[in-house]
PDB file of C-alpha atoms in Angstrom:
ATOM      1  CA  UNK A  14      85.354 158.704 188.003  1.00 46.00           C
ATOM      2  CA  UNK A  15      82.588 156.917 185.611  1.00 51.00           C
ATOM      3  CA  UNK A  16      80.461 156.884 188.673  1.00 61.00           C
ATOM      4  CA  UNK A  17      80.534 160.924 189.051  1.00 52.00           C
ATOM      5  CA  UNK A  18      82.608 162.174 186.317  1.00 47.00           C
ATOM      6  CA  UNK A  19      85.465 163.569 188.749  1.00 44.00           C
ATOM      7  CA  UNK A  20      88.423 161.550 189.230  1.00 44.00           C
ATOM      8  CA  UNK A  21      89.182 163.003 192.514  1.00 43.00           C
ATOM      9  CA  UNK A  22      86.848 164.283 194.681  1.00 45.00           C
ATOM     10  CA  UNK A  23      86.465 160.754 196.623  1.00 46.00           C
ATOM     11  CA  UNK A  24      86.550 161.731 200.532  1.00 49.00           C
ATOM     12  CA  UNK A  25      88.020 159.053 202.619  1.00 50.00           C
ATOM     13  CA  UNK A  26      85.396 158.014 204.620  1.00 57.00           C
ATOM     14  CA  UNK A  27      86.346 155.090 206.767  1.00 63.00           C
ATOM     15  CA  UNK A  28      83.683 152.849 208.832  1.00 68.00           C
ATOM     16  CA  UNK A  29      85.864 151.037 211.465  1.00 67.00           C
ATOM     17  CA  UNK A  30      82.880 148.707 212.148  1.00 72.00           C
ATOM     18  CA  UNK A  31      82.720 146.898 208.826  1.00 75.00           C
ATOM     19  CA  UNK A  32      83.773 143.276 208.640  1.00 75.00           C
ATOM     20  CA  UNK A  33      83.981 141.002 205.674  1.00 72.00           C
ATOM     21  CA  UNK A  34      81.658 139.331 207.341  1.00 74.00           C
ATOM     22  CA  UNK A  35      78.899 142.001 206.244  1.00 79.00           C
ATOM     23  CA  UNK A  36      79.619 141.422 202.322  1.00 92.00           C
ATOM     24  CA  UNK A  37      77.080 142.089 200.278  1.00 94.00           C
ATOM     25  CA  UNK A  38      76.298 140.008 196.695  1.00 95.00           C
ATOM     26  CA  UNK A  39      75.785 142.350 193.476  1.00 94.00           C
ATOM     27  CA  UNK A  40      72.114 141.775 193.762  1.00 94.00           C
ATOM     28  CA  UNK A  41      72.126 142.834 197.245  1.00 93.00           C
ATOM     29  CA  UNK A  42      74.338 145.842 196.609  1.00 91.00           C
ATOM     30  CA  UNK A  43      72.243 147.112 193.953  1.00 89.00           C
ATOM     31  CA  UNK A  44      69.115 147.335 196.618  1.00 87.00           C
ATOM     32  CA  UNK A  45      71.394 149.341 198.994  1.00 85.00           C
ATOM     33  CA  UNK A  46      72.837 152.002 196.503  1.00 81.00           C
ATOM     34  CA  UNK A  47      72.395 155.670 197.662  1.00 77.00           C
ATOM     35  CA  UNK A  48      72.262 154.728 201.426  1.00 78.00           C
ATOM     36  CA  UNK A  49      75.300 157.265 201.977  1.00 75.00           C
ATOM     37  CA  UNK A  50      76.682 153.215 203.747  1.00 80.00           C
ATOM     38  CA  UNK A  51      79.887 151.796 203.132  1.00 86.00           C
ATOM     39  CA  UNK A  52      79.730 147.788 202.508  1.00 88.00           C
ATOM     40  CA  UNK A  53      81.903 145.069 201.074  1.00 90.00           C
ATOM     41  CA  UNK A  54      80.439 143.776 197.567  1.00 93.00           C
ATOM     42  CA  UNK A  55      81.869 140.872 196.377  1.00 94.00           C
ATOM     43  CA  UNK A  56      81.326 139.604 192.818  1.00 96.00           C
ATOM     44  CA  UNK A  57      82.592 138.237 189.214  1.00 97.00           C
ATOM     45  CA  UNK A  58      84.925 140.875 186.724  1.00 97.00           C
ATOM     46  CA  UNK A  59      82.693 140.257 184.020  1.00 97.00           C
ATOM     47  CA  UNK A  60      84.375 143.512 181.952  1.00 97.00           C
ATOM     48  CA  UNK A  61      84.154 147.372 182.020  1.00 96.00           C
ATOM     49  CA  UNK A  62      82.405 150.671 181.490  1.00 92.00           C
ATOM     50  CA  UNK A  63      83.359 152.785 179.013  1.00 91.00           C
ATOM     51  CA  UNK A  64      82.048 155.694 176.921  1.00 84.00           C
ATOM     52  CA  UNK A  65      78.773 155.318 178.182  1.00 83.00           C
ATOM     53  CA  UNK A  66      78.512 151.700 177.232  1.00 89.00           C
ATOM     54  CA  UNK A  67      79.215 148.250 179.183  1.00 93.00           C
ATOM     55  CA  UNK A  68      81.956 146.002 177.384  1.00 95.00           C
ATOM     56  CA  UNK A  69      81.069 142.717 178.601  1.00 97.00           C
ATOM     57  CA  UNK A  70      83.102 139.885 177.998  1.00 96.00           C
ATOM     58  CA  UNK A  71      85.654 141.526 176.310  1.00 97.00           C
ATOM     59  CA  UNK A  72      87.899 139.778 173.585  1.00 96.00           C
ATOM     60  CA  UNK A  73      92.070 140.407 174.553  1.00 95.00           C
ATOM     61  CA  UNK A  74      91.357 142.921 172.109  1.00 96.00           C
ATOM     62  CA  UNK A  75      88.897 144.988 173.836  1.00 96.00           C
ATOM     63  CA  UNK A  76      90.805 144.322 176.730  1.00 96.00           C
ATOM     64  CA  UNK A  77      93.854 146.071 175.327  1.00 95.00           C
ATOM     65  CA  UNK A  78      91.838 149.329 174.232  1.00 93.00           C
ATOM     66  CA  UNK A  79      89.892 149.261 178.024  1.00 93.00           C
ATOM     67  CA  UNK A  80      90.278 151.604 180.573  1.00 93.00           C
ATOM     68  CA  UNK A  81      91.875 151.397 184.069  1.00 95.00           C
ATOM     69  CA  UNK A  82      89.910 153.594 185.841  1.00 93.00           C
ATOM     70  CA  UNK A  83      86.691 151.216 186.781  1.00 94.00           C
ATOM     71  CA  UNK A  84      85.496 147.236 186.021  1.00 95.00           C
ATOM     72  CA  UNK A  85      81.897 145.768 186.630  1.00 95.00           C
ATOM     73  CA  UNK A  86      81.020 142.768 189.072  1.00 96.00           C
ATOM     74  CA  UNK A  87      78.480 140.434 188.791  1.00 97.00           C
ATOM     75  CA  UNK A  88      77.127 137.883 190.153  1.00 97.00           C
ATOM     76  CA  UNK A  89      77.682 135.279 187.908  1.00 97.00           C
ATOM     77  CA  UNK A  90      80.329 134.839 185.482  1.00 97.00           C
ATOM     78  CA  UNK A  91      78.945 136.177 181.641  1.00 96.00           C
ATOM     79  CA  UNK A  92      76.737 138.037 183.125  1.00 97.00           C
ATOM     80  CA  UNK A  93      75.262 140.825 180.540  1.00 96.00           C
ATOM     81  CA  UNK A  94      72.068 142.728 182.352  1.00 94.00           C
ATOM     82  CA  UNK A  95      73.519 146.019 182.496  1.00 91.00           C
ATOM     83  CA  UNK A  96      70.392 146.028 185.446  1.00 90.00           C
ATOM     84  CA  UNK A  97      72.433 143.246 187.321  1.00 94.00           C
ATOM     85  CA  UNK A  98      75.854 144.841 187.904  1.00 94.00           C
ATOM     86  CA  UNK A  99      77.932 147.598 189.671  1.00 93.00           C
ATOM     87  CA  UNK A 100      80.707 149.625 188.599  1.00 92.00           C
ATOM     88  CA  UNK A 101      83.470 150.085 190.677  1.00 92.00           C
ATOM     89  CA  UNK A 102      85.385 152.694 190.133  1.00 90.00           C
ATOM     90  CA  UNK A 103      89.069 152.400 190.598  1.00 91.00           C
ATOM     91  CA  UNK A 104      90.800 155.416 192.095  1.00 86.00           C
ATOM     92  CA  UNK A 105      93.886 156.985 190.592  1.00 86.00           C
ATOM     93  CA  UNK A 106      97.205 155.829 192.191  1.00 85.00           C
ATOM     94  CA  UNK A 107      95.965 153.071 194.301  1.00 86.00           C
ATOM     95  CA  UNK A 108      96.997 149.697 194.511  1.00 86.00           C
ATOM     96  CA  UNK A 109      93.489 148.982 193.978  1.00 90.00           C
ATOM     97  CA  UNK A 110      93.941 150.482 190.067  1.00 92.00           C
ATOM     98  CA  UNK A 111      96.989 148.741 189.935  1.00 92.00           C
ATOM     99  CA  UNK A 112      96.125 144.824 191.016  1.00 92.00           C
ATOM    100  CA  UNK A 113      92.116 145.296 188.922  1.00 94.00           C
ATOM    101  CA  UNK A 114      92.240 146.964 186.210  1.00 96.00           C
ATOM    102  CA  UNK A 115      91.833 144.840 183.466  1.00 97.00           C
ATOM    103  CA  UNK A 116      94.203 146.712 181.108  1.00 97.00           C
ATOM    104  CA  UNK A 117      97.486 145.835 183.273  1.00 97.00           C
ATOM    105  CA  UNK A 118      95.523 142.593 184.546  1.00 96.00           C
ATOM    106  CA  UNK A 119      93.746 141.352 181.579  1.00 97.00           C
ATOM    107  CA  UNK A 120      94.092 137.886 183.414  1.00 96.00           C
ATOM    108  CA  UNK A 121      91.202 139.311 186.161  1.00 96.00           C
ATOM    109  CA  UNK A 122      88.434 138.545 183.842  1.00 97.00           C
ATOM    110  CA  UNK A 123      85.917 136.012 185.417  1.00 97.00           C
ATOM    111  CA  UNK A 124      88.029 136.037 188.836  1.00 96.00           C
ATOM    112  CA  UNK A 125      86.004 136.853 191.676  1.00 95.00           C
ATOM    113  CA  UNK A 126      86.571 140.240 193.874  1.00 94.00           C
ATOM    114  CA  UNK A 127      86.328 141.336 197.388  1.00 92.00           C
ATOM    115  CA  UNK A 128      85.657 144.742 197.632  1.00 92.00           C
ATOM    116  CA  UNK A 129      84.708 147.904 199.994  1.00 88.00           C
ATOM    117  CA  UNK A 130      83.343 151.005 199.489  1.00 87.00           C
ATOM    118  CA  UNK A 131      80.277 153.603 198.994  1.00 85.00           C
ATOM    119  CA  UNK A 132      77.055 152.429 196.716  1.00 84.00           C
ATOM    120  CA  UNK A 133      76.038 155.595 195.270  1.00 78.00           C
ATOM    121  CA  UNK A 134      73.030 156.517 192.641  1.00 67.00           C
ATOM    122  CA  UNK A 135      74.883 156.682 189.184  1.00 59.00           C
ATOM    123  CA  UNK A 136      74.653 160.362 187.560  1.00 57.00           C
ATOM    124  CA  UNK A 137      74.582 159.336 183.512  1.00 53.00           C
ATOM    125  CA  UNK A 138      72.073 156.669 184.081  1.00 51.00           C
ATOM    126  CA  UNK A 139      69.711 155.525 186.356  1.00 51.00           C
ATOM    127  CA  UNK A 140      69.244 152.061 185.854  1.00 51.00           C
ATOM    128  CA  UNK A 141      72.883 150.714 187.053  1.00 62.00           C
ATOM    129  CA  UNK A 142      75.064 150.515 190.238  1.00 77.00           C
ATOM    130  CA  UNK A 143      77.819 151.685 191.035  1.00 82.00           C
ATOM    131  CA  UNK A 144      80.941 151.526 193.956  1.00 82.00           C
ATOM    132  CA  UNK A 145      83.249 154.559 195.086  1.00 81.00           C
ATOM    133  CA  UNK A 146      86.007 152.971 196.406  1.00 77.00           C
ATOM    134  CA  UNK A 147      89.052 154.718 198.947  1.00 67.00           C
ATOM    135  CA  UNK A 148      91.753 156.229 197.824  1.00 60.00           C
ATOM    136  CA  UNK A 149      93.863 154.617 200.783  1.00 62.00           C
ATOM    137  CA  UNK A 150      93.565 151.348 200.243  1.00 59.00           C
ATOM    138  CA  UNK A 151      95.236 148.882 202.369  1.00 57.00           C
ATOM    139  CA  UNK A 152      96.277 145.753 200.834  1.00 56.00           C
ATOM    140  CA  UNK A 153      94.741 142.342 201.693  1.00 56.00           C
ATOM    141  CA  UNK A 154      92.098 144.279 203.876  1.00 64.00           C
ATOM    142  CA  UNK A 155      90.176 146.475 201.636  1.00 76.00           C
ATOM    143  CA  UNK A 156      89.615 144.386 198.619  1.00 78.00           C
ATOM    144  CA  UNK A 157      91.014 140.583 197.775  1.00 83.00           C
ATOM    145  CA  UNK A 158      90.633 138.078 194.999  1.00 80.00           C
ATOM    146  CA  UNK A 159      88.545 134.792 196.026  1.00 72.00           C
ATOM    147  CA  UNK A 160      90.845 131.792 194.529  1.00 65.00           C
ATOM    148  CA  UNK A 161      87.897 129.236 192.962  1.00 56.00           C
TER     149      UNK A 161
END
């Protein structure tokens, strides 16, 4: 994935005690990077990360050329500061990727997503947050959109 350059090595860790009442904002999630703990985070889909750069508020044309393996979440719509976002990996062959990626679901831009995963340190650059996700998501429980 975009977090660690390997799409296939996600271990299936699952914290059975985690509930959505423990959901973190994106700012809170960034502060908990690298603790090796699982969290729910909630934020707006503001773009995606491709070829070492952020594509914030992408146009329809950019979305039509976008990657499927991540979305970028922020606490507010229109965020463009890389220090205030978390890249969420969308693991291959999961319902999460199918339902969330912008290439297949351009209508998801600016939607608010709650998703569970492990907040890890990003290896390529030091300044932004990253979340690894499970490869066995149960829909409605491990991720969902908030309808505003």
